[in-house]
Amino acid sequence: MTAWWRDAVGYEVYVRSFADADGDGVGDLPGIVARLDHLADLGVDIVWVTPFYPSPMLDHGYDVADYTDVAAELGSLADADALVAGAHDRGMRLLVDLVPNHSSSEHPWFRSARRGRDDPYRDYYVWRDPAPDGGPPNNWRSHFGGPAWTLDETSGQYWLHLFLPEQPDLNWANPAVHDEFEAILRFWLERGADGFRIDVAHSLVKHPDLPDDPLAVVSDEYEAGVTADDFEALEHRYDLDQPGVVDVYRRWRGIADEFGAVLIGEVYILEAGGLDRYLTAEGLHLAFWFAPLHRVWDPAALRAVLREGTDLAQRVDGGVGWVQGSHDVSRAVARYGGGQVGRERALAFGVLLSLLPGTPFLYQGEELGVDDPVIRPEDAQDPIAARNGAYDKGRDVARTPMPWAPGPGLGFTSAPRAWLPFGDRRPEDTVAVQRADPASTLSAHRRLLAARRPLLPLPRDVAWLTDDGGVVAYRRGDVVVAANLGDDPEDVDLGAPGASVRFGTDRAREGSPAGPRVRLAPREAVILAS
Ligand code: GLC
């Protein structure tokens, strides 16, 4: 079987905000189908679509009420088939977002389980008697704030939910849950899906005794801001990353390999060593490496985190998914300072990611360099905002509609309003305007992905060419990738005297000889090859 995902370029579509075909202000599957050419033209190989299952949408689809159907608001199973076919027609693959840690409280399994302690589905979820004082069984916290337990008045027991109370955690100690999910995997693979992005993939299995988690020593190396503070106040020794979780993937790996499909885990572990055991030959094919999302803009810190992810990619059988954004975090452009400087920084960093060993993923809108918009508290939709009153922590900033064209509705919808504000996009933020402008961020991404393709495959070895200063650079085989992440111009010897510039953020450089020393302007990046 060919590892078609290695060196491929992935793209995350946040379904509610990509393209709205039916004019209700919410993106949908037919909308994606109508925009697949944008992705093919960009040079994308793998399209990951966020959950489109029937759902109360309290976590915008990550609360699944039926794993083998499509939400009416987002389309139908026939539309899902058309999406798979449309991607395949263009030489792209399609990944379904699988949410196995929890279902919606509206899933028939949970509705049944709530009927009482003797219900046949009771053991699909995690129930415990109250602590002696009547409170929750242990000190675990929800990712979205508040306790991870809610009392079920009918039975007098608490149910576990690492996210919203309406997202009850499934009980992976129950073999029936394994059987259900194996059937779900087959359902989508038989419909032609090419694999899965696995939601909170490190979290399914819990310690059987459910002990209290110790208090965390919070390191200030990581920029917080993804989740609610009280979740970060605990060291997640017993609720996350338990030994048995990889056994789940061993079974799934067998199924995926039957279909030539890929399993990509959202394994949210920020020390690379913690990912090794997920990326064995019997484990996940790929895991995202999220640590770069938690670094401030500092060349030394970024160089270190890229090297850490690269070392991981070189020592494991599986691969690394390189990202600088997602639907869960503030946009890279904003995290890097915003505006033109933030845009140039995100592009330069993206150039570095593009040829590291592994699979780079773009999050929708990154190819346009869009910044975080202002979300007014009354427009907030993210449950993190509502549960904590912490509007500045909400994830809505990364989820506003994709700006396709200037004008009302941004080419995203014909409705006067979308489910989230349009976000004050400027004409020059849109696909239509950027497509016509060779100097745009979109044009740079298209040139980048087109330039990288003929250089592949590259040797696995990566030689890092700089240890300090603003320029971060590496060599793989005959290819050198360099970006000046500093704020001053720098002259560097990249050891590639006969090479020419295959890609440059300054496109005037493309095609010219690199010369023995290369001078890089602040935030300038190049790919050289001989
Ligand atoms: C993942 C998703 C996030 C969701 C959560 C619960 O982290 O990326 O959007 O809220 O899981 O399913």
Coordinates of C-alpha atoms and ligand atoms in Angstrom, one line a residue:
M1 CA 0.0 0.0 0.0
T2 CA 1.4 3.4 -0.8
A3 CA 1.6 5.9 2.0
W4 CA -0.2 8.5 -0.2
W5 CA -0.5 10.9 2.7
R6 CA 3.3 11.3 3.2
D7 CA 4.4 14.6 1.7
A8 CA 0.8 15.4 0.7
V9 CA -0.7 18.8 1.5
G10 CA -3.8 18.8 3.7
Y11 CA -6.5 21.4 4.2
E12 CA -9.0 21.7 7.0
V13 CA -12.5 22.8 6.0
Y14 CA -14.6 24.1 8.9
V15 CA -17.9 23.1 7.3
R16 CA -20.2 25.7 8.9
S17 CA -18.0 28.5 7.5
F18 CA -16.7 27.4 4.2
A19 CA -19.5 27.9 1.7
D20 CA -23.2 28.1 2.0
A21 CA -25.1 26.7 -1.0
D22 CA -28.7 26.8 0.3
G23 CA -28.6 30.4 1.6
D24 CA -29.4 29.7 5.3
G25 CA -26.2 31.4 6.6
V26 CA -24.5 28.2 7.5
G27 CA -21.9 26.4 5.3
D28 CA -22.9 23.0 4.0
L29 CA -21.6 20.0 2.0
P30 CA -23.0 21.2 -1.4
G31 CA -21.1 24.5 -0.7
I32 CA -17.9 22.6 -0.3
V33 CA -18.5 20.6 -3.5
A34 CA -19.0 23.9 -5.4
R35 CA -15.7 25.2 -4.1
L36 CA -13.5 22.2 -4.6
D37 CA -11.8 23.8 -7.5
H38 CA -10.3 26.4 -5.2
L39 CA -8.7 23.6 -3.2
A40 CA -7.5 21.8 -6.3
D41 CA -6.0 25.0 -7.8
L42 CA -4.3 25.8 -4.5
G43 CA -2.5 22.4 -4.7
V44 CA -4.3 20.6 -1.9
D45 CA -4.2 16.8 -1.8
I46 CA -6.2 15.9 1.3
V47 CA -9.4 17.7 2.4
W48 CA -10.4 17.2 6.0
V49 CA -14.0 18.3 6.7
T50 CA -15.1 19.0 10.3
P51 CA -18.1 17.0 11.6
F52 CA -21.2 17.1 9.5
Y53 CA -23.3 14.6 11.4
P54 CA -26.8 15.2 12.9
S55 CA -26.1 17.2 16.0
P56 CA -27.8 19.7 18.4
M57 CA -24.7 21.8 17.4
L58 CA -23.9 22.8 20.9
D59 CA -20.3 22.3 20.1
H60 CA -21.0 23.0 16.4
G61 CA -21.0 19.4 15.3
Y62 CA -18.5 17.9 17.8
D63 CA -21.6 16.7 19.7
V64 CA -22.7 13.8 17.4
A65 CA -26.2 12.4 17.6
D66 CA -25.8 9.9 14.7
Y67 CA -22.4 8.8 13.4
T68 CA -23.8 7.4 10.1
D69 CA -25.8 10.3 8.8
V70 CA -25.5 14.0 7.8
A71 CA -27.1 16.9 9.6
A72 CA -30.1 18.1 7.5
E73 CA -28.7 21.7 7.9
L74 CA -25.5 20.6 6.2
G75 CA -26.8 18.3 3.5
S76 CA -27.5 14.6 3.1
L77 CA -25.7 11.4 2.7
A78 CA -26.0 11.9 -1.1
D79 CA -24.2 15.2 -0.7
A80 CA -21.5 13.4 1.3
D81 CA -21.1 10.9 -1.6
A82 CA -20.9 13.8 -4.0
L83 CA -18.2 15.4 -1.9
V84 CA -16.1 12.3 -1.9
A85 CA -16.7 11.9 -5.7
G86 CA -15.9 15.5 -6.3
A87 CA -12.7 15.3 -4.4
H88 CA -11.6 12.1 -6.1
D89 CA -12.4 13.6 -9.5
R90 CA -9.9 16.3 -8.8
G91 CA -7.2 13.9 -7.5
M92 CA -7.9 14.8 -3.9
R93 CA -8.7 12.6 -0.9
L94 CA -11.4 13.2 1.7
L95 CA -11.2 12.7 5.4
V96 CA -14.2 12.4 7.7
D97 CA -13.9 13.9 11.3
L98 CA -14.5 11.1 13.7
V99 CA -15.5 12.0 17.3
P100 CA -15.1 8.9 19.5
N101 CA -14.4 10.4 22.9
H102 CA -18.0 11.5 23.4
S103 CA -21.3 11.6 21.7
S104 CA -24.1 14.1 22.0
S105 CA -26.5 13.7 24.9
E106 CA -29.1 13.4 22.1
H107 CA -27.5 10.3 20.7
P108 CA -30.0 7.4 21.1
W109 CA -27.3 5.5 23.1
F110 CA -27.3 8.2 25.8
R111 CA -31.0 8.8 25.7
S112 CA -31.4 5.1 26.4
A113 CA -28.6 5.0 29.0
R114 CA -30.3 7.7 31.0
R115 CA -33.4 5.6 31.5
G116 CA -31.8 3.9 34.4
R117 CA -28.9 1.8 35.8
D118 CA -30.2 -1.4 34.1
D119 CA -30.5 0.1 30.6
P120 CA -28.6 -2.0 28.1
Y121 CA -26.8 1.2 26.9
R122 CA -25.9 2.3 30.4
D123 CA -22.4 1.0 30.2
Y124 CA -21.8 2.9 26.9
Y125 CA -21.0 5.9 29.1
V126 CA -19.1 6.6 32.4
W127 CA -21.3 6.8 35.4
R128 CA -20.3 7.0 39.1
D129 CA -22.0 7.5 42.4
P130 CA -21.5 10.8 44.1
A131 CA -18.6 11.4 46.4
P132 CA -19.5 11.0 50.1
D133 CA -20.5 14.7 50.3
G134 CA -22.8 14.3 47.4
G135 CA -20.5 16.2 45.0
P136 CA -18.9 14.9 41.9
P137 CA -16.9 11.6 42.0
N138 CA -13.5 13.2 41.5
N139 CA -11.9 16.6 40.8
W140 CA -11.8 16.3 37.0
R141 CA -12.6 19.5 35.1
S142 CA -14.2 20.0 31.7
H143 CA -12.1 21.4 28.8
F144 CA -14.8 24.1 28.5
G145 CA -14.8 25.0 32.2
G146 CA -16.6 23.7 35.3
P147 CA -16.7 20.2 36.6
A148 CA -16.4 17.2 34.3
W149 CA -19.4 15.6 36.0
T150 CA -23.1 16.3 35.9
L151 CA -25.7 14.7 38.2
D152 CA -28.4 12.6 36.6
E153 CA -31.4 13.2 38.9
T154 CA -33.2 10.0 37.8
S155 CA -30.5 7.6 38.8
G156 CA -28.7 9.6 41.4
Q157 CA -25.4 9.0 39.5
Y158 CA -23.1 11.4 37.8
W159 CA -22.0 11.1 34.1
L160 CA -18.6 12.1 32.9
H161 CA -18.0 14.7 30.2
L162 CA -14.6 16.1 29.5
F163 CA -16.4 18.8 27.3
L164 CA -20.0 20.0 27.7
P165 CA -22.5 18.2 29.9
E166 CA -24.3 17.6 26.6
Q167 CA -21.1 15.7 25.3
P168 CA -21.1 12.6 27.6
D169 CA -17.8 10.6 27.4
L170 CA -18.2 7.2 25.9
N171 CA -16.9 4.3 28.0
W172 CA -14.0 2.7 26.1
A173 CA -13.7 0.0 28.7
N174 CA -16.8 -1.5 27.2
P175 CA -16.1 -3.7 24.2
A176 CA -19.5 -2.9 22.7
V177 CA -18.3 0.7 22.2
H178 CA -15.3 -0.6 20.2
D179 CA -17.6 -2.7 18.0
E180 CA -19.9 0.3 17.4
F181 CA -17.0 2.5 16.2
E182 CA -15.4 -0.2 14.1
A183 CA -18.7 -0.4 12.2
I184 CA -18.8 3.4 11.9
L185 CA -15.3 3.4 10.4
R186 CA -16.4 0.8 7.9
F187 CA -19.5 2.8 7.1
W188 CA -17.6 5.8 5.9
L189 CA -14.7 3.9 4.3
E190 CA -17.2 1.8 2.3
R191 CA -18.8 5.2 1.1
G192 CA -15.4 6.1 -0.3
A193 CA -13.9 8.2 2.5
D194 CA -10.1 8.1 2.5
G195 CA -9.6 8.2 6.3
F196 CA -10.3 10.0 9.4
R197 CA -9.2 12.9 11.5
I198 CA -9.7 11.6 15.1
D199 CA -11.0 14.1 17.6
V200 CA -9.2 14.3 20.9
A201 CA -7.5 11.0 20.1
H202 CA -5.5 10.9 23.3
S203 CA -8.5 11.0 25.5
L204 CA -10.8 8.0 24.9
V205 CA -9.6 5.7 27.6
K206 CA -9.7 6.8 31.3
H207 CA -7.9 5.4 34.3
P208 CA -10.3 2.6 35.5
D209 CA -10.3 3.9 39.1
L210 CA -10.9 7.5 38.1
P211 CA -8.5 9.0 40.7
D212 CA -8.3 12.7 41.3
D213 CA -5.8 14.5 39.0
P214 CA -2.9 16.3 40.7
L215 CA -2.7 20.0 40.5
A216 CA -0.6 21.2 37.6
V217 CA 2.6 23.1 37.6
V218 CA 1.8 25.5 34.8
S219 CA 4.7 26.2 32.6
D220 CA 4.8 29.7 31.3
E221 CA 6.6 28.4 28.2
Y222 CA 3.2 27.7 26.7
E223 CA 0.8 30.4 25.8
A224 CA -2.5 29.4 27.2
G225 CA -5.7 30.4 25.5
V226 CA -7.0 27.3 23.8
T227 CA -9.1 26.0 26.7
A228 CA -10.6 27.2 30.0
D229 CA -8.1 28.0 32.7
D230 CA -9.4 25.5 35.3
F231 CA -8.8 22.6 32.9
E232 CA -5.1 23.7 32.8
A233 CA -5.0 23.9 36.5
L234 CA -4.8 20.1 36.7
E235 CA -2.2 17.7 35.5
H236 CA -4.2 15.3 33.4
R237 CA -2.6 12.2 34.7
Y238 CA -5.7 10.0 34.8
D239 CA -8.2 11.5 32.3
L240 CA -5.9 11.8 29.2
D241 CA -3.3 9.8 27.4
Q242 CA -3.9 6.5 29.3
P243 CA -1.9 3.4 28.2
G244 CA -4.8 1.6 26.7
V245 CA -5.8 4.2 24.2
V246 CA -3.3 3.0 21.6
D247 CA -5.0 -0.5 21.7
V248 CA -8.0 1.2 20.2
Y249 CA -5.9 2.4 17.2
R250 CA -4.3 -1.0 16.7
R251 CA -7.8 -2.4 15.8
W252 CA -8.6 0.7 13.7
R253 CA -5.3 0.5 11.9
G254 CA -6.2 -2.9 10.6
I255 CA -9.5 -1.6 9.2
A256 CA -7.9 1.5 7.7
D257 CA -5.1 -0.5 6.1
E258 CA -7.7 -2.8 4.4
F259 CA -9.0 0.3 2.6
G260 CA -5.7 2.1 2.1
A261 CA -7.1 4.8 4.4
V262 CA -5.3 7.1 6.8
L263 CA -5.8 7.8 10.5
I264 CA -4.8 11.2 11.7
G265 CA -5.0 11.9 15.4
E266 CA -5.7 15.1 17.1
V267 CA -3.3 14.0 19.9
Y268 CA -3.0 17.1 21.9
I269 CA 0.3 16.4 23.6
L270 CA 2.7 19.2 23.5
E271 CA 5.9 17.3 24.4
A272 CA 7.0 15.4 21.3
G273 CA 8.1 12.3 23.3
G274 CA 4.5 11.8 24.3
L275 CA 3.5 11.2 20.7
D276 CA 5.9 8.3 20.0
R277 CA 3.6 5.6 21.3
Y278 CA 0.8 6.7 19.0
L279 CA 2.9 6.7 15.9
T280 CA 4.1 3.1 15.8
A281 CA 3.7 0.8 12.8
E282 CA 0.4 -0.5 14.3
G283 CA -0.8 2.9 15.5
L284 CA -1.9 6.1 13.9
H285 CA -0.5 6.9 10.5
L286 CA -0.2 10.6 11.4
A287 CA -0.6 12.8 14.4
F288 CA -0.8 16.6 14.4
W289 CA 2.1 18.4 16.1
F290 CA 0.4 21.3 18.0
A291 CA 3.3 22.7 19.9
P292 CA 4.0 25.4 17.3
L293 CA 0.6 26.9 18.1
H294 CA 1.8 27.5 21.6
R295 CA 4.9 29.5 20.9
V296 CA 5.2 33.2 20.8
W297 CA 6.9 34.7 17.7
D298 CA 10.6 34.3 18.7
P299 CA 13.0 32.7 16.2
A300 CA 14.8 30.7 18.8
A301 CA 11.6 29.2 20.2
L302 CA 10.2 28.5 16.8
R303 CA 13.5 26.9 15.6
A304 CA 13.4 24.6 18.7
V305 CA 9.8 23.6 18.2
L306 CA 10.4 22.8 14.5
R307 CA 13.4 20.7 15.4
E308 CA 11.5 18.8 18.1
G309 CA 8.7 17.9 15.6
T310 CA 11.3 16.9 13.0
D311 CA 13.1 14.7 15.4
L312 CA 9.7 13.1 16.2
A313 CA 9.0 12.5 12.5
Q314 CA 12.4 10.9 12.1
R315 CA 12.2 8.5 14.9
V316 CA 8.6 7.2 14.5
D317 CA 7.0 5.0 11.9
G318 CA 4.0 7.3 11.6
G319 CA 4.2 10.8 10.3
V320 CA 3.7 14.3 11.6
G321 CA 0.9 16.7 10.6
W322 CA 2.4 20.2 10.6
V323 CA -0.1 23.0 11.4
Q324 CA 0.0 26.6 12.5
G325 CA -3.8 27.0 12.9
S326 CA -7.1 25.2 13.3
H327 CA -10.7 26.0 14.2
D328 CA -9.7 25.9 17.9
V329 CA -7.2 28.7 18.1
S330 CA -6.7 32.3 17.3
R331 CA -5.4 32.7 13.7
A332 CA -1.7 32.5 13.1
V333 CA -1.7 36.0 11.6
A334 CA -3.2 37.3 14.9
R335 CA -1.0 35.3 17.2
Y336 CA 2.1 36.6 15.3
G337 CA 1.1 40.2 15.8
G338 CA -1.7 40.8 13.3
G339 CA -1.9 42.9 10.1
Q340 CA 0.7 42.9 7.4
V341 CA 3.6 41.8 9.7
G342 CA 1.5 38.9 11.1
R343 CA 0.6 37.9 7.5
E344 CA 4.2 37.9 6.4
R345 CA 5.2 35.9 9.5
A346 CA 2.6 33.3 8.9
L347 CA 3.6 32.9 5.3
A348 CA 7.3 32.6 6.2
F349 CA 6.5 30.0 8.9
G350 CA 4.3 28.1 6.4
V351 CA 7.2 27.9 4.0
L352 CA 9.3 26.3 6.7
L353 CA 6.6 23.8 7.4
S354 CA 6.1 23.0 3.8
L355 CA 9.1 20.7 3.3
L356 CA 9.7 19.2 6.7
P357 CA 9.2 15.5 6.9
G358 CA 5.5 14.9 7.2
T359 CA 2.2 16.4 6.0
P360 CA 1.6 20.1 6.2
F361 CA -2.0 21.2 6.7
L362 CA -3.6 24.6 6.0
Y363 CA -6.6 25.7 7.9
Q364 CA -9.2 27.4 5.7
G365 CA -8.4 31.1 5.3
E366 CA -4.7 30.6 6.0
E367 CA -4.0 30.7 2.3
L368 CA -5.5 34.2 2.3
G369 CA -3.7 35.4 5.4
V370 CA -6.9 36.4 7.2
D371 CA -6.6 37.9 10.7
D372 CA -8.8 37.5 13.7
P373 CA -11.9 39.6 13.5
V374 CA -13.5 41.3 16.5
I375 CA -16.4 39.2 17.9
R376 CA -18.8 41.1 20.0
P377 CA -20.0 39.2 23.1
E378 CA -23.6 39.2 21.8
D379 CA -22.4 37.4 18.6
A380 CA -20.3 34.8 20.3
Q381 CA -21.3 31.2 19.5
D382 CA -18.5 29.1 21.0
P383 CA -19.6 27.3 24.2
I384 CA -16.3 28.2 25.8
A385 CA -17.4 31.8 25.7
A386 CA -20.9 31.1 27.0
R387 CA -19.8 28.8 29.8
N388 CA -17.0 31.1 31.1
G389 CA -18.2 34.5 30.1
A390 CA -14.6 34.6 28.7
Y391 CA -15.3 36.0 25.2
D392 CA -11.7 36.7 24.6
K393 CA -11.0 33.0 24.9
G394 CA -13.6 31.9 22.5
R395 CA -12.7 30.1 19.3
D396 CA -15.1 32.1 17.1
V397 CA -12.3 34.3 15.8
A398 CA -11.0 31.4 13.8
R399 CA -14.4 30.3 12.5
T400 CA -16.0 33.3 10.7
P401 CA -17.1 32.8 7.1
M402 CA -14.6 32.2 4.4
P403 CA -14.3 35.5 2.3
W404 CA -14.7 34.4 -1.3
A405 CA -15.6 37.7 -2.9
P406 CA -16.2 41.3 -1.9
G407 CA -19.7 42.4 -1.3
P408 CA -22.6 41.4 0.9
G409 CA -22.4 37.8 2.1
L410 CA -18.7 37.6 0.9
G411 CA -19.7 35.1 -1.7
F412 CA -20.1 32.7 1.3
T413 CA -23.9 33.1 1.5
S414 CA -26.9 34.8 -0.1
A415 CA -28.4 35.3 3.4
P416 CA -28.2 38.7 5.0
R417 CA -26.5 37.3 8.1
A418 CA -24.3 34.3 8.6
W419 CA -24.3 32.1 11.8
L420 CA -21.2 34.1 12.9
P421 CA -20.4 37.7 11.9
F422 CA -18.6 38.1 8.5
G423 CA -15.7 39.7 10.4
D424 CA -15.2 43.0 8.5
R425 CA -13.2 41.4 5.7
R426 CA -11.6 43.8 3.3
P427 CA -11.9 43.2 -0.5
E428 CA -8.2 42.3 -0.5
D429 CA -8.9 39.5 2.0
T430 CA -11.1 37.7 -0.5
V431 CA -10.3 34.8 -2.8
A432 CA -11.6 36.7 -5.9
V433 CA -9.3 39.7 -5.4
Q434 CA -6.3 37.7 -4.3
R435 CA -6.6 35.3 -7.2
A436 CA -6.2 38.2 -9.6
D437 CA -3.2 39.6 -7.7
P438 CA 0.2 37.9 -8.2
A439 CA 1.5 39.6 -5.1
S440 CA -1.3 38.2 -2.8
T441 CA -0.9 35.7 0.0
L442 CA -3.1 33.3 -2.0
S443 CA -0.8 33.5 -5.1
A444 CA 2.2 32.9 -2.8
H445 CA 0.6 29.8 -1.4
R446 CA -0.2 28.5 -4.9
R447 CA 3.3 29.1 -6.1
L448 CA 4.7 27.5 -2.9
L449 CA 2.7 24.3 -3.3
A450 CA 3.4 24.2 -7.0
A451 CA 7.1 24.6 -6.4
R452 CA 7.3 22.0 -3.6
R453 CA 5.7 19.2 -5.5
P454 CA 8.4 18.4 -8.1
L455 CA 11.0 18.5 -5.3
L456 CA 9.5 15.5 -3.6
P457 CA 10.2 12.9 -2.3
L458 CA 13.1 14.2 -0.3
P459 CA 15.5 12.2 1.9
R460 CA 14.2 11.8 5.5
D461 CA 17.3 13.4 6.9
V462 CA 17.1 17.0 7.8
A463 CA 20.2 19.1 8.5
W464 CA 19.6 22.3 10.4
L465 CA 21.8 25.1 9.0
T466 CA 21.5 27.8 11.6
D467 CA 21.7 27.6 15.4
D468 CA 21.0 31.2 16.2
G469 CA 19.9 34.5 14.7
G470 CA 16.7 35.2 12.9
V471 CA 17.1 32.8 10.0
V472 CA 15.8 29.3 10.4
A473 CA 17.0 27.0 7.6
Y474 CA 17.3 23.4 6.8
R475 CA 18.6 21.1 4.1
R476 CA 17.0 17.9 2.8
G477 CA 19.0 16.4 0.0
D478 CA 19.5 19.1 -2.6
V479 CA 16.8 21.3 -1.2
V480 CA 17.3 24.2 1.2
V481 CA 14.5 26.0 2.9
A482 CA 15.2 29.2 4.8
A483 CA 13.1 31.9 6.4
N484 CA 14.1 35.0 8.3
L485 CA 11.9 35.0 11.3
G486 CA 13.7 38.0 12.7
D487 CA 13.0 41.7 12.3
D488 CA 16.4 42.6 10.7
P489 CA 17.8 41.6 7.3
E490 CA 20.4 38.8 7.6
D491 CA 23.1 37.5 5.3
V492 CA 23.5 33.8 5.6
D493 CA 25.6 31.1 4.0
L494 CA 23.2 28.3 3.2
G495 CA 25.8 26.1 1.7
A496 CA 24.0 25.9 -1.7
P497 CA 26.3 27.7 -4.1
G498 CA 24.9 26.2 -7.3
A499 CA 21.3 26.4 -6.3
S500 CA 18.6 28.5 -7.8
V501 CA 15.5 30.0 -6.1
R502 CA 12.5 27.7 -6.7
F503 CA 10.2 29.7 -4.5
G504 CA 10.5 33.1 -2.9
T505 CA 8.0 35.1 -0.8
D506 CA 9.6 37.8 -3.0
R507 CA 8.6 36.3 -6.3
A508 CA 11.1 38.5 -8.2
R509 CA 13.8 36.1 -6.8
E510 CA 12.4 33.0 -8.3
G511 CA 14.5 31.4 -11.0
S512 CA 17.6 33.3 -10.2
P513 CA 20.8 31.8 -8.8
A514 CA 21.0 31.8 -5.1
G515 CA 24.7 32.7 -4.8
P516 CA 27.1 31.6 -2.0
R517 CA 25.5 33.9 0.5
V518 CA 21.8 34.8 0.7
R519 CA 20.5 38.0 2.1
L520 CA 17.0 37.6 3.5
A521 CA 14.8 40.5 4.4
P522 CA 12.7 40.3 7.6
R523 CA 10.0 37.7 7.1
E524 CA 11.4 36.6 3.7
A525 CA 11.5 32.9 2.9
V526 CA 13.0 31.0 0.1
I527 CA 13.3 27.4 -1.2
L528 CA 16.5 26.7 -3.1
A529 CA 17.4 23.6 -5.1
S530 CA 20.2 22.7 -7.4
Ligands
GLC1 C1 -11.5 18.9 19.5 C2 -12.1 19.8 18.5 C3 -12.9 20.9 19.1 C4 -14.0 20.3 20.0 C5 -13.5 19.3 20.9 C6 -14.5 18.4 21.5 O1 -10.6 19.5 20.3 O2 -11.1 20.3 17.6 O3 -13.4 21.8 18.2 O4 -14.7 21.3 20.7 O5 -12.6 18.4 20.3 O6 -15.0 17.5 20.6

